[in-house]
XYZ file of N, CA, C and O in Angstrom:
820
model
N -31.849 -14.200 14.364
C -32.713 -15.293 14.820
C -32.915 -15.148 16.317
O -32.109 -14.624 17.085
N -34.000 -15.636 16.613
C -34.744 -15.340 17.997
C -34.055 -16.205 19.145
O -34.048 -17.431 19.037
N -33.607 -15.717 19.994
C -32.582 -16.863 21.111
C -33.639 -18.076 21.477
O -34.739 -17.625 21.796
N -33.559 -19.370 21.500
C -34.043 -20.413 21.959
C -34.891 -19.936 23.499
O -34.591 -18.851 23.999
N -35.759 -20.672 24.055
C -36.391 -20.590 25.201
C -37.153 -21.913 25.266
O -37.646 -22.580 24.356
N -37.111 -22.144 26.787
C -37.773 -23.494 26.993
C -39.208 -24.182 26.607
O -39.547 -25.355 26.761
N -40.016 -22.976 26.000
C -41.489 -23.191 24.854
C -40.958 -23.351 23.491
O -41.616 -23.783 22.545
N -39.406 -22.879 23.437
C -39.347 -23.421 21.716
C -39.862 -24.310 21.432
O -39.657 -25.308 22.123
N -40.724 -24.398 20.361
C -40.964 -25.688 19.427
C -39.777 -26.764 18.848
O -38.595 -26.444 18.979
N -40.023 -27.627 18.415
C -38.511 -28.462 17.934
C -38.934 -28.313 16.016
O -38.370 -29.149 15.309
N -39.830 -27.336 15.333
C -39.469 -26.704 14.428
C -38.457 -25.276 14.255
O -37.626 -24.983 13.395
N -38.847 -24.692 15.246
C -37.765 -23.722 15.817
C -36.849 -23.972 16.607
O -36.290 -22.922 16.921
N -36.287 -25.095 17.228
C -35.185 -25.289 17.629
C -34.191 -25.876 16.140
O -33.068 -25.499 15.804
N -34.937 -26.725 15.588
C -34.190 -27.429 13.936
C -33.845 -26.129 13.215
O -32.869 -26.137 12.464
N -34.651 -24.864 13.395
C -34.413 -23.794 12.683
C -33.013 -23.066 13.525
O -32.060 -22.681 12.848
N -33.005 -22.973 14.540
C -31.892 -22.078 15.131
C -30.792 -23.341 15.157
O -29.646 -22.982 15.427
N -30.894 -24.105 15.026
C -29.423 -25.325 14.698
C -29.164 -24.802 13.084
O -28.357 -23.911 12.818
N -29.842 -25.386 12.240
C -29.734 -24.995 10.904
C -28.935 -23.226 10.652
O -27.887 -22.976 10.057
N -29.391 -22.760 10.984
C -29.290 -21.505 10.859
C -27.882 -21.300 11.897
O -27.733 -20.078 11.875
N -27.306 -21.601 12.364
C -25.913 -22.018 13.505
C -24.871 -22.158 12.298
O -23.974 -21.400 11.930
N -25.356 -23.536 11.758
C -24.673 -24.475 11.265
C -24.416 -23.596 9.606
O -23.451 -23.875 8.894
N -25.236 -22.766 9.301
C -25.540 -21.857 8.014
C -23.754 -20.838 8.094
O -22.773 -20.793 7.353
N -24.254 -19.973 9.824
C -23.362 -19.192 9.996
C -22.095 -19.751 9.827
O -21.145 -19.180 9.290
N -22.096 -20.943 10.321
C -20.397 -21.473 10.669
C -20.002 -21.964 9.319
O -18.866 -21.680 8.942
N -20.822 -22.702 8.490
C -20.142 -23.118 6.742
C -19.416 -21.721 6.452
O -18.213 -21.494 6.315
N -20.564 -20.812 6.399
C -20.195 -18.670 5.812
C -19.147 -18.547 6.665
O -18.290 -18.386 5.797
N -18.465 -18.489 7.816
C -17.221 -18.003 8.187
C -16.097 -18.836 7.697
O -14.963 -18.508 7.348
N -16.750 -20.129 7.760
C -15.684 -21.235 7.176
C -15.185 -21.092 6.009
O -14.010 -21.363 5.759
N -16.299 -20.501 4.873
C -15.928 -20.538 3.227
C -15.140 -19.148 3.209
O -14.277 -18.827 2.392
N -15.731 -18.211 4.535
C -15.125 -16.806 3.943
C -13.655 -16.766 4.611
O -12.991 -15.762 4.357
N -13.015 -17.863 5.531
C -12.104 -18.169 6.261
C -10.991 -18.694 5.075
O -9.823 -18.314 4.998
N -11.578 -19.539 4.294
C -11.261 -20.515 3.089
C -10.485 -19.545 1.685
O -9.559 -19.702 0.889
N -11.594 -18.438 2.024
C -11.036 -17.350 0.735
C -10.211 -16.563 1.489
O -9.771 -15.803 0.627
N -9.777 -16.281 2.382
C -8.744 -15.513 2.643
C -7.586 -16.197 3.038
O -6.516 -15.643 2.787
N -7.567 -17.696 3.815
C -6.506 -18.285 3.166
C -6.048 -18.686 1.863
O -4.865 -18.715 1.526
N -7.254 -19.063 0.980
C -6.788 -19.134 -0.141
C -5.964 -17.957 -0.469
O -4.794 -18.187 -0.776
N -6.518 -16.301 -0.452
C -5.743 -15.513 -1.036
C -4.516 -15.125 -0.407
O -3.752 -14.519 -1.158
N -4.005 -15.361 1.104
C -2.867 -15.408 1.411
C -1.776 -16.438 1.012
O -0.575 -16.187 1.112
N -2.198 -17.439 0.622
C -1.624 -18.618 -0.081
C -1.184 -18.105 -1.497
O 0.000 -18.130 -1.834
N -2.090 -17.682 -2.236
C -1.828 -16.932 -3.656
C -0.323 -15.909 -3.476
O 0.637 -15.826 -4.242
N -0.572 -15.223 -2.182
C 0.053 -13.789 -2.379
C 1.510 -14.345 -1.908
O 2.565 -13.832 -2.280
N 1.399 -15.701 -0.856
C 2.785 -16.149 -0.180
C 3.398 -16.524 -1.969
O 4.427 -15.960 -2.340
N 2.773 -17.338 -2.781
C 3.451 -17.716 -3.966
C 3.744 -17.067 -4.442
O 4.923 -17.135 -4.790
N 3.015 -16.013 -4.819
C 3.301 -14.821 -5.867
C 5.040 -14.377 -5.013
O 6.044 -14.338 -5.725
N 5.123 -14.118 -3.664
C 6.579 -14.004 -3.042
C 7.603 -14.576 -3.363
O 8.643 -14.011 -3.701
N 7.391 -15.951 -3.280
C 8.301 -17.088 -3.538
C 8.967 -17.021 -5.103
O 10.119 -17.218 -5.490
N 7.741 -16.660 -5.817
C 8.021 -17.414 -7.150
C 8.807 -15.514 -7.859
O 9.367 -15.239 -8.920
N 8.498 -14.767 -6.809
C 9.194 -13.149 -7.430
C 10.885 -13.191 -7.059
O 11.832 -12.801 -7.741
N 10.862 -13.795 -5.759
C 12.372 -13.796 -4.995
C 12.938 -15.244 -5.568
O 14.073 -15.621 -5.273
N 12.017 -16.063 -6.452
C 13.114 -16.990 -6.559
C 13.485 -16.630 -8.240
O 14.160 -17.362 -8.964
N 12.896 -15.386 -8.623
C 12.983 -15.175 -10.192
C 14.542 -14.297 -9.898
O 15.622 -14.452 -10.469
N 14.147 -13.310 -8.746
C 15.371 -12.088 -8.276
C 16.203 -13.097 -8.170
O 16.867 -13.196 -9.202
N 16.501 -14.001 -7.274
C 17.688 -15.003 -6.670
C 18.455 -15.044 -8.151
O 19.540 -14.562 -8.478
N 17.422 -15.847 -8.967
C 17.796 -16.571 -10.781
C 18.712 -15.656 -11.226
O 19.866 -15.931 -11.558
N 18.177 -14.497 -11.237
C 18.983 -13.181 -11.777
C 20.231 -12.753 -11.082
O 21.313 -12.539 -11.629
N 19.971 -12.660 -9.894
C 20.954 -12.089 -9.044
C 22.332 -13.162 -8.841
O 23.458 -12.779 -8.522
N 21.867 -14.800 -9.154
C 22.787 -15.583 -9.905
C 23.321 -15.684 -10.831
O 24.383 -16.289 -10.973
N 22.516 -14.940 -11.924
C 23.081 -15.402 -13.106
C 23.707 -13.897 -13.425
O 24.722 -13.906 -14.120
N 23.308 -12.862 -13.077
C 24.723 -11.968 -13.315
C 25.856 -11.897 -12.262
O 26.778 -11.096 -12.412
N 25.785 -12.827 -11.074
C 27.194 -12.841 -10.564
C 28.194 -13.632 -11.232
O 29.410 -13.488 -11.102
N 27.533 -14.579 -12.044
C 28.206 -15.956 -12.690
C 28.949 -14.774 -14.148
O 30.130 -14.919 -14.464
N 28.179 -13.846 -14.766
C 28.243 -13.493 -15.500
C 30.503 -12.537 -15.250
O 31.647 -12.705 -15.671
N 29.678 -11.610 -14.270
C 30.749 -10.801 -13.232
C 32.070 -11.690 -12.864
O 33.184 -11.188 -13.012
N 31.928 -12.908 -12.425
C 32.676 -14.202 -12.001
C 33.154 -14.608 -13.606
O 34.048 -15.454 -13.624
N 32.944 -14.393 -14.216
C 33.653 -14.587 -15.680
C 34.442 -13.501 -16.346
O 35.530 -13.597 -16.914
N 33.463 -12.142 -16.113
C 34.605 -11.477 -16.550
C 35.523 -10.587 -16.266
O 36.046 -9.620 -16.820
N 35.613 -11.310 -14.977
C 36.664 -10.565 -14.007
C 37.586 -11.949 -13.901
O 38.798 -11.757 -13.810
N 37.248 -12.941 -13.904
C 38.094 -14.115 -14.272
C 39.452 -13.974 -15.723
O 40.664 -14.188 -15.705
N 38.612 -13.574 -16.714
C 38.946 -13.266 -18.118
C 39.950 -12.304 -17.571
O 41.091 -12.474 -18.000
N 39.764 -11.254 -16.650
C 40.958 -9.984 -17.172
C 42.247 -10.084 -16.364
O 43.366 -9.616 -16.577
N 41.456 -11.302 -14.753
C 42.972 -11.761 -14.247
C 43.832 -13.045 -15.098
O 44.963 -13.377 -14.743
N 43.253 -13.572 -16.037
C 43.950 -14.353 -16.542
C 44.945 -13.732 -18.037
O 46.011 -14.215 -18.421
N 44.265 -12.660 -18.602
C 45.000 -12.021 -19.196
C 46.434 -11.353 -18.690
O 47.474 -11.202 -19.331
N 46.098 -10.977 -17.199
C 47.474 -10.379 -16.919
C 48.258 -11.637 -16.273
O 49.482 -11.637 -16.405
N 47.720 -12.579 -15.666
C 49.057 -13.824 -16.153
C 49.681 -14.521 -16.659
O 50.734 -15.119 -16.439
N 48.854 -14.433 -17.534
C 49.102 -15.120 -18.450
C 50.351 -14.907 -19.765
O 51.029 -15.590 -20.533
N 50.072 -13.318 -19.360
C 51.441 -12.917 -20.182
C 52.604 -12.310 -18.890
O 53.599 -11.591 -18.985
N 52.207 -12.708 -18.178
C 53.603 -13.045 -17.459
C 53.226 -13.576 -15.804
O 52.439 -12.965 -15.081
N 53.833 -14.607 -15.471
C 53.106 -15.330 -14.146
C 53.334 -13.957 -13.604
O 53.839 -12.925 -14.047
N 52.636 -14.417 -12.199
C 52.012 -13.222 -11.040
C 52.054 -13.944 -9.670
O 51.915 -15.166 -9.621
N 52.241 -13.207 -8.575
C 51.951 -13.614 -7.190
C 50.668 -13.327 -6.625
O 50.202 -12.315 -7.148
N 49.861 -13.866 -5.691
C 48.656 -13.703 -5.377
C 48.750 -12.078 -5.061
O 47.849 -11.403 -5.559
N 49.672 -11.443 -4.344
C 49.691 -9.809 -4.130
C 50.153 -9.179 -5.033
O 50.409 -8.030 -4.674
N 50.576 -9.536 -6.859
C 50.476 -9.197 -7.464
C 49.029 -8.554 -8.078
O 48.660 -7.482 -8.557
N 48.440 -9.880 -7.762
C 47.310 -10.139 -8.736
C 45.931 -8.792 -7.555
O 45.029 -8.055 -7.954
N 46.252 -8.964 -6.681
C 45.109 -8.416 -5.454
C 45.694 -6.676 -5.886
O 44.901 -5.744 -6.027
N 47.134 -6.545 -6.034
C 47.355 -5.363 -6.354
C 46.526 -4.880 -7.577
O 45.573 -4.107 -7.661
N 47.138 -5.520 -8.390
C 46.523 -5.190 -9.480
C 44.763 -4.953 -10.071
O 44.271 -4.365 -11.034
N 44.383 -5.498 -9.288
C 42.533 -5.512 -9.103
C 41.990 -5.062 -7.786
O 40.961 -5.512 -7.282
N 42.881 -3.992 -7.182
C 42.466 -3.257 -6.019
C 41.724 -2.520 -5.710
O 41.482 -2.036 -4.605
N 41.100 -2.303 -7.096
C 40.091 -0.737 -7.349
C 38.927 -1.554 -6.516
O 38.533 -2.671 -6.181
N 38.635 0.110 -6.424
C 36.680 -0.091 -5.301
C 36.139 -0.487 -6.285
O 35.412 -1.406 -5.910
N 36.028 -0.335 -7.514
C 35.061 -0.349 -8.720
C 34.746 -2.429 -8.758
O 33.889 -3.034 -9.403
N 35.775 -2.977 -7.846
C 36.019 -4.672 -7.988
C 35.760 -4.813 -7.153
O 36.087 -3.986 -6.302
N 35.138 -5.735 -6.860
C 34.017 -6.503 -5.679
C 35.325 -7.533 -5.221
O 35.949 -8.269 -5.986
N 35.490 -7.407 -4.136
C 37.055 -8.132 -3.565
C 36.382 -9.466 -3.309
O 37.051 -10.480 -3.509
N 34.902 -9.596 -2.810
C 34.648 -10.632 -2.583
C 34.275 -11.666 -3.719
O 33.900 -12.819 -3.507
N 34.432 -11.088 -4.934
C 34.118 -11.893 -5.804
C 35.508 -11.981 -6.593
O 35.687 -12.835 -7.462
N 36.703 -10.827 -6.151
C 38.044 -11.308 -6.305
C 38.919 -12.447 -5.660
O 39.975 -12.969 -6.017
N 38.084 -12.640 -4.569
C 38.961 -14.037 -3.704
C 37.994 -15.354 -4.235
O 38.316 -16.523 -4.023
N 36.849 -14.976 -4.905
C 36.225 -16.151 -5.450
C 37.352 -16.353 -6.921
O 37.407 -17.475 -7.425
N 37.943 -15.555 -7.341
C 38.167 -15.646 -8.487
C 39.811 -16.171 -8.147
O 39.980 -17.265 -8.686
N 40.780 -15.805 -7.572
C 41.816 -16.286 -6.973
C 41.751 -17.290 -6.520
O 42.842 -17.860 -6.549
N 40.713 -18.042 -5.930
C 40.781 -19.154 -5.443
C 40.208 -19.946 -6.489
O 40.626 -21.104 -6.494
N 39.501 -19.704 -7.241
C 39.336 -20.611 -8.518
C 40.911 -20.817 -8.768
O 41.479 -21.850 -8.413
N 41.624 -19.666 -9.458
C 42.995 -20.433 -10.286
C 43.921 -20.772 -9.500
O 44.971 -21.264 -9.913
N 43.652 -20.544 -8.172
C 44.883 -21.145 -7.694
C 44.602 -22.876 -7.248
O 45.431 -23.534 -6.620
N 43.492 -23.322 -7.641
C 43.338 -24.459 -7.402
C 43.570 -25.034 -9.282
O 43.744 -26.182 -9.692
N 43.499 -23.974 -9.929
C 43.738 -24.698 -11.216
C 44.766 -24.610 -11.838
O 44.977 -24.909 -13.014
N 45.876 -23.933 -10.595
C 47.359 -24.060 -10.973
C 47.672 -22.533 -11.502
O 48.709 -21.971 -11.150
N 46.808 -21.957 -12.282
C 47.228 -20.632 -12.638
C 48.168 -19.633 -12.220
O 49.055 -19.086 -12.877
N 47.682 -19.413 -10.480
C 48.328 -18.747 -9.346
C 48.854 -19.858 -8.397
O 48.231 -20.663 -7.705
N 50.067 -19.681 -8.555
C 50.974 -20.467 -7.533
C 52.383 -20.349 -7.321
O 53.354 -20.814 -7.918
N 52.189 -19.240 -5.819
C 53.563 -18.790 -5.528
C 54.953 -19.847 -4.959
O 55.938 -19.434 -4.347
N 54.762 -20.852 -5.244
C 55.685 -21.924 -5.109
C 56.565 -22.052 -6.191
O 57.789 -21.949 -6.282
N 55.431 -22.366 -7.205
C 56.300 -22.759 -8.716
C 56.750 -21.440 -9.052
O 57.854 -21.481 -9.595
N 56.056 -19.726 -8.857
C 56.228 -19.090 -8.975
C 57.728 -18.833 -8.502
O 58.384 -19.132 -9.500
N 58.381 -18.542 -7.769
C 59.235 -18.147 -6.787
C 61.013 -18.822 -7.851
O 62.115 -18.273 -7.850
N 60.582 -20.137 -8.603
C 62.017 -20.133 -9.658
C 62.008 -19.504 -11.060
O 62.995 -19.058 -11.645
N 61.130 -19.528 -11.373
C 61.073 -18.086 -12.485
C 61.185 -16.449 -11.795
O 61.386 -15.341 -12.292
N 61.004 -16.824 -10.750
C 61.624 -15.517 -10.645
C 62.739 -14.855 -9.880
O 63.060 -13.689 -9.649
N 63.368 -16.463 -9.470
C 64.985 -16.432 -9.153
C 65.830 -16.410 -10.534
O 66.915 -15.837 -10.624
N 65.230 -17.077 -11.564
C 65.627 -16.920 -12.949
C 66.148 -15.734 -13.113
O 67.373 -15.687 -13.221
N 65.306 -14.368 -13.181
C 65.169 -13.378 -13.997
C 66.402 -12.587 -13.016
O 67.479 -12.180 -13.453
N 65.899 -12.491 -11.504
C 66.979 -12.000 -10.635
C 68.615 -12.508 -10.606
O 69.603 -11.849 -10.284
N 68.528 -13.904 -11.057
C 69.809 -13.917 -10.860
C 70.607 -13.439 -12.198
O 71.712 -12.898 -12.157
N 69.977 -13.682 -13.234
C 70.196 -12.923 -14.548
C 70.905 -12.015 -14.821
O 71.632 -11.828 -15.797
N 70.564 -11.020 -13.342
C 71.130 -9.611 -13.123
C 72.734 -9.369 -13.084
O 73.458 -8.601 -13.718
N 73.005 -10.380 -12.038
C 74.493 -10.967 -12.087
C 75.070 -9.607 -11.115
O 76.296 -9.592 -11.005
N 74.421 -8.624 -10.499
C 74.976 -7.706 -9.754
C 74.065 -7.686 -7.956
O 74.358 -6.882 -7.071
N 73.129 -8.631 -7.850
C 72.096 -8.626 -6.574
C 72.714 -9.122 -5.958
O 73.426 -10.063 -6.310
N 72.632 -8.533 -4.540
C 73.102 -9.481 -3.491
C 72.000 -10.384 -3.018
O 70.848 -9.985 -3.189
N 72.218 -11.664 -2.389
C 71.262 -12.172 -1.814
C 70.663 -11.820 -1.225
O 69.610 -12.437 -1.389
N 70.534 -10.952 -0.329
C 69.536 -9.981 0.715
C 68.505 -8.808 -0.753
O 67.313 -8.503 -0.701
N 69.359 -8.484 -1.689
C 68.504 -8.087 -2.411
C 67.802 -8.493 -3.098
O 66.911 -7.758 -3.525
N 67.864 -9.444 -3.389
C 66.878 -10.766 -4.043
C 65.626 -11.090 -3.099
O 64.412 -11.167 -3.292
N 66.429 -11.238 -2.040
C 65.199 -11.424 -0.852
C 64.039 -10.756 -0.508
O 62.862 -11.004 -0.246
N 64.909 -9.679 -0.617
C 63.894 -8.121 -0.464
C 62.900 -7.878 -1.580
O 61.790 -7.386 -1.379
N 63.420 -8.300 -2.940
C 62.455 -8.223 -4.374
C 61.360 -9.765 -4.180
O 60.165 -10.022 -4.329
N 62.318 -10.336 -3.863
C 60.732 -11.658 -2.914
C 59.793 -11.504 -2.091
O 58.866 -12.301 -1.945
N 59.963 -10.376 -1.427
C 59.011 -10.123 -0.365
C 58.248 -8.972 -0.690
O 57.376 -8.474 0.022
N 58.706 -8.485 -2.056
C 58.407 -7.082 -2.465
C 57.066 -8.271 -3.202
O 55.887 -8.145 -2.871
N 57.272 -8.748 -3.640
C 56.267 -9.365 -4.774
C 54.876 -10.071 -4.086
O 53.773 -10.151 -4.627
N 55.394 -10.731 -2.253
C 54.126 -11.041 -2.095
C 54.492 -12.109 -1.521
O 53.839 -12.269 -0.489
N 55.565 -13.283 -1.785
C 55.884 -14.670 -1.459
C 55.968 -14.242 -0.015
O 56.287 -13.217 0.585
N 55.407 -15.857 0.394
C 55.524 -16.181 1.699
C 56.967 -16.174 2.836
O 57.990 -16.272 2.158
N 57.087 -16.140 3.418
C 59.021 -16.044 4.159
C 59.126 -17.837 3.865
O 59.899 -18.408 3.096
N 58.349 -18.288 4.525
C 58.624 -20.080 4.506
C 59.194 -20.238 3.026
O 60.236 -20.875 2.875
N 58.450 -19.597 1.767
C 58.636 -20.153 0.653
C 59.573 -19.758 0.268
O 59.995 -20.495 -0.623
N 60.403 -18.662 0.514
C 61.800 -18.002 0.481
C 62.623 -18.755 0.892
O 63.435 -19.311 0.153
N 62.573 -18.893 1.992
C 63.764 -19.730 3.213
C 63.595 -21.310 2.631
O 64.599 -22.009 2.771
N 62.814 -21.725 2.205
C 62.501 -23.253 1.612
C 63.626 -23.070 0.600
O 64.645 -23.759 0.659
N 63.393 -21.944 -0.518
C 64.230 -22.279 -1.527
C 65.327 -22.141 -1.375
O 65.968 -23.190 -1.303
N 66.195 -20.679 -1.236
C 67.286 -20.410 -0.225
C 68.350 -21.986 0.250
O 69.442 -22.252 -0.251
N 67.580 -22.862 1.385
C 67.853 -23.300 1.564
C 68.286 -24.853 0.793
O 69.200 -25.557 1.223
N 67.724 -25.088 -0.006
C 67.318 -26.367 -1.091
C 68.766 -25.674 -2.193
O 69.625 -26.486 -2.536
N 68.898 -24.217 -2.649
C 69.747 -23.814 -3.167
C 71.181 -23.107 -2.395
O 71.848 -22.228 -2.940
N 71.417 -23.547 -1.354
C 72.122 -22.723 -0.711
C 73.398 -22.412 -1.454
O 73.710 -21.258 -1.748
N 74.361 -23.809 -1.846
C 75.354 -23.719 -2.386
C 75.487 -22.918 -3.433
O 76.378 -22.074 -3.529
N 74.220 -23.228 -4.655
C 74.751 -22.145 -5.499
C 74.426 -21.043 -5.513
O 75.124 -20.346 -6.250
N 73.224 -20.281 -4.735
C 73.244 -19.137 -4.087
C 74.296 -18.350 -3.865
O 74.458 -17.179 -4.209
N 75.217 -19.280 -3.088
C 76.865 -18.382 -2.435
C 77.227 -18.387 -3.229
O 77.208 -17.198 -3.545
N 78.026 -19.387 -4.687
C 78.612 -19.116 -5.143
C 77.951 -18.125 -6.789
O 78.453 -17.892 -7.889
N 76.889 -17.863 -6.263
C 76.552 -16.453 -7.337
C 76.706 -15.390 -6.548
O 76.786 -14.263 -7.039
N 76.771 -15.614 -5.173
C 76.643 -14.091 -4.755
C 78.550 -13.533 -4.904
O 78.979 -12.458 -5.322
N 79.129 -14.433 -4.518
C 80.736 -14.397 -4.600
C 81.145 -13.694 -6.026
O 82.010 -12.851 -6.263
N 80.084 -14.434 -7.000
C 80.911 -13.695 -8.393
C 80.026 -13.091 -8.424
O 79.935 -13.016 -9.650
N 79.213 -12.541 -8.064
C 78.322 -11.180 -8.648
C 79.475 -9.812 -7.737
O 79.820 -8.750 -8.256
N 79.885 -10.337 -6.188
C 80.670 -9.495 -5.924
C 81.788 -9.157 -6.447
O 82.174 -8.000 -6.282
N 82.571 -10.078 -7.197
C 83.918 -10.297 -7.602
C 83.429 -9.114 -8.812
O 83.945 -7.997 -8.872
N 82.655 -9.455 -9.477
C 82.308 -8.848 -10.806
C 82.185 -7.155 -10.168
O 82.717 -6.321 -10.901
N 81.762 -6.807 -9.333
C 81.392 -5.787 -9.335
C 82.929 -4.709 -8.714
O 83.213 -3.522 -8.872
N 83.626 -5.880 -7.973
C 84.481 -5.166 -7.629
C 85.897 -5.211 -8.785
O 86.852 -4.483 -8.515
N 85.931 -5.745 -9.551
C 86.824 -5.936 -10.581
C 85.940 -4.263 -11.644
O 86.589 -3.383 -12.210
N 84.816 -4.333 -11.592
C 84.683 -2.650 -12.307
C 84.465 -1.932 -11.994
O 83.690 -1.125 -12.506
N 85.225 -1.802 -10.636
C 84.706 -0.580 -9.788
C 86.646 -0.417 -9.271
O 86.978 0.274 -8.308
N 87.332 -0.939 -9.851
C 88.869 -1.223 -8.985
C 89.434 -0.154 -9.798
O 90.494 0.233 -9.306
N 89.146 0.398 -10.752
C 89.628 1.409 -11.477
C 89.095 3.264 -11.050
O 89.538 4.361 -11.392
N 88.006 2.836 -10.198
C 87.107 4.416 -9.673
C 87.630 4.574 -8.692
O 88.205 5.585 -8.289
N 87.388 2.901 -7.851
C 87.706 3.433 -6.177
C 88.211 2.141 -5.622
O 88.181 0.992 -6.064
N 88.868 2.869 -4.095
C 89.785 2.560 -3.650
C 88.767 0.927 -2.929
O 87.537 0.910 -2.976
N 89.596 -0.274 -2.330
C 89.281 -1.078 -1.901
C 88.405 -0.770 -1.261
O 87.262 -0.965 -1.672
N 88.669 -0.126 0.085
C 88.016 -0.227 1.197
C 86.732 0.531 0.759
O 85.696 0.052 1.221
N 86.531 2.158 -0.438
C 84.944 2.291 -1.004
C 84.391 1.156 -1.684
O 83.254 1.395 -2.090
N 84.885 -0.218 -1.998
C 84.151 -0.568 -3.090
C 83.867 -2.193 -2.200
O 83.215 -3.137 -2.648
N 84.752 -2.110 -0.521
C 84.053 -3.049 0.456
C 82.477 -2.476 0.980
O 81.411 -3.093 0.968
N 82.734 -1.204 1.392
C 81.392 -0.357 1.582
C 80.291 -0.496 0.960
O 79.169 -0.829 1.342
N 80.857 -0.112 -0.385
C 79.725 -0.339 -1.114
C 79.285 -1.619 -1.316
O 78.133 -1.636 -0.883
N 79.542 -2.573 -1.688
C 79.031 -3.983 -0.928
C 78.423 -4.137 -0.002
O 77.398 -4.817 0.040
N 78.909 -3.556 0.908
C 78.035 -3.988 2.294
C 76.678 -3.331 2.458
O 75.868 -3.657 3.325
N 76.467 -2.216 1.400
C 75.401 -1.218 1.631
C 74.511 -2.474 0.491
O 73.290 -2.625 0.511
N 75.075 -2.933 -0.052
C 73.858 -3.684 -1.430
C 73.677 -4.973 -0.472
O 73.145 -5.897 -1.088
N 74.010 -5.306 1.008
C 73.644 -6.574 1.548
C 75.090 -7.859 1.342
O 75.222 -8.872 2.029
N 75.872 -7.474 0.378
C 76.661 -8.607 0.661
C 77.309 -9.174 1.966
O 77.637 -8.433 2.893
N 77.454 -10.356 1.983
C 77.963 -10.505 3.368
C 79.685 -10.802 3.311
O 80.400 -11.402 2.508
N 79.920 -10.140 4.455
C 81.634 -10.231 4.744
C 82.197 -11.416 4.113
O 83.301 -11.355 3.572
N 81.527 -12.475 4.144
C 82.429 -13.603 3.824
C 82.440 -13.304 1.607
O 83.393 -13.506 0.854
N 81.332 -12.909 1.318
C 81.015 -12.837 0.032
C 82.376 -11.696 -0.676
O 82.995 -11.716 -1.740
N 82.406 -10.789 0.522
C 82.899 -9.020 -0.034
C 84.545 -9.732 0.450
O 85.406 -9.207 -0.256
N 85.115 -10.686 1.372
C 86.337 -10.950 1.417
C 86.831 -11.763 0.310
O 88.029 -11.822 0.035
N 85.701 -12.541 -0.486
C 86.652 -13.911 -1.135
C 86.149 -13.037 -2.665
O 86.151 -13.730 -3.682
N 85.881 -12.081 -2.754
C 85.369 -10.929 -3.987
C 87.000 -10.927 -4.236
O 87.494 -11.432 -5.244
N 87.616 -10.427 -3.411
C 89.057 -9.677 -3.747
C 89.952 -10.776 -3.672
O 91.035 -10.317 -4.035
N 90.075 -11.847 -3.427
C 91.003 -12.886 -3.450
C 91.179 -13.004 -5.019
O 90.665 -12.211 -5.808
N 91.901 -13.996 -5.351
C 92.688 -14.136 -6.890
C 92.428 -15.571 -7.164
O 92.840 -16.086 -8.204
């Protein structure tokens, strides 16, 4: 269209407005379709990553179950300490981060709990009837328990602690009094952790 000039007519000025106003609707509608189609393509994003998310949820939930399932199998047939349990599911092939999701599930549901844990398995040790207390200690710390939760019990049991460690010594030195002489079979005591006071009142009557 012909640029305006001060002889325009005001049929040709209505024409170069019109014709303005023509151009600007056409950039506007063709402005209109390409937001529209960036709008399309942002959804089509949303609605692909929120399908991936769906999935990528629903087989962790899947994973989170049956890695749940195989730590509860192994405590189930016999309790476990949390560094039991981390031992035991150490492989690279196990997503650790979905192993501390899974540990911290049962230990809030009681499953894993090295507290209650720790007298079943003074049970089995003292059973032995030949450990010294330091070796007991040492199979406590071998397993994973905390020192506090050691020294808690220890202490809550002190008395009869000593007097198992006294006859586990007595016992050992009453079948050993026929091999060897006193003073090998004080030694040897002292090498399994007993303490002097335990390895002196061993040999008393």
């Amino acid at each position: 269209m012909a640029e305006l000039n001060k002889n325009s007519s005001r049929e040709e000025i209505r024409a170069y407005i019109d014709g303005i106003m023509q151009r600007d609707r056409q950039a506007k509608s063709k402005d209109q379709v390409e937001k529209n189609k960036e709008m399309q393509q942002l959804k089509a994003e949303i609605t692909s990553q929120i399908k991936q998310k769906t999935k990528q949820i629903d087989n962790e939930l899947v994973e989170f179950d049956n890695l749940k399932t195989k730590v509860l199998k192994y405590i189930v047939y016999k309790k476990r300490t949390e560094k039991e349990v981390r031992q035991k599911f150490s492989s690279s092939s196990i997503n650790q981060n979905l192993l501390d999701d899974v540990i911290e599930n049962l230990k809030e549901n009681g499953y894993i709990n090295d507290e209650g844990y720790i007298q079943r398995a003074m049970n089995e040790f003292l059973a032995i009837n030949t450990l010294s207390l330091k070796e007991i200690r040492n199979k406590l710390y071998a397993k994973g328990l905390e020192r506090d939760i050691i020294d808690t019990y220890f202490s809550n049991h002190a008395e009869q602690l000593e007097e198992y460690e006294i006859a586990c010594a007595k016992k050992i030195a009453i079948k050993k009094q026929t091999q060897m002489e006193q003073t090998d079979i004080e030694n040897f005591l002292y090498r399994k952790g007993y303490t002097k006071e335990s390895v002196r009142l061993a040999f008393e009557d």
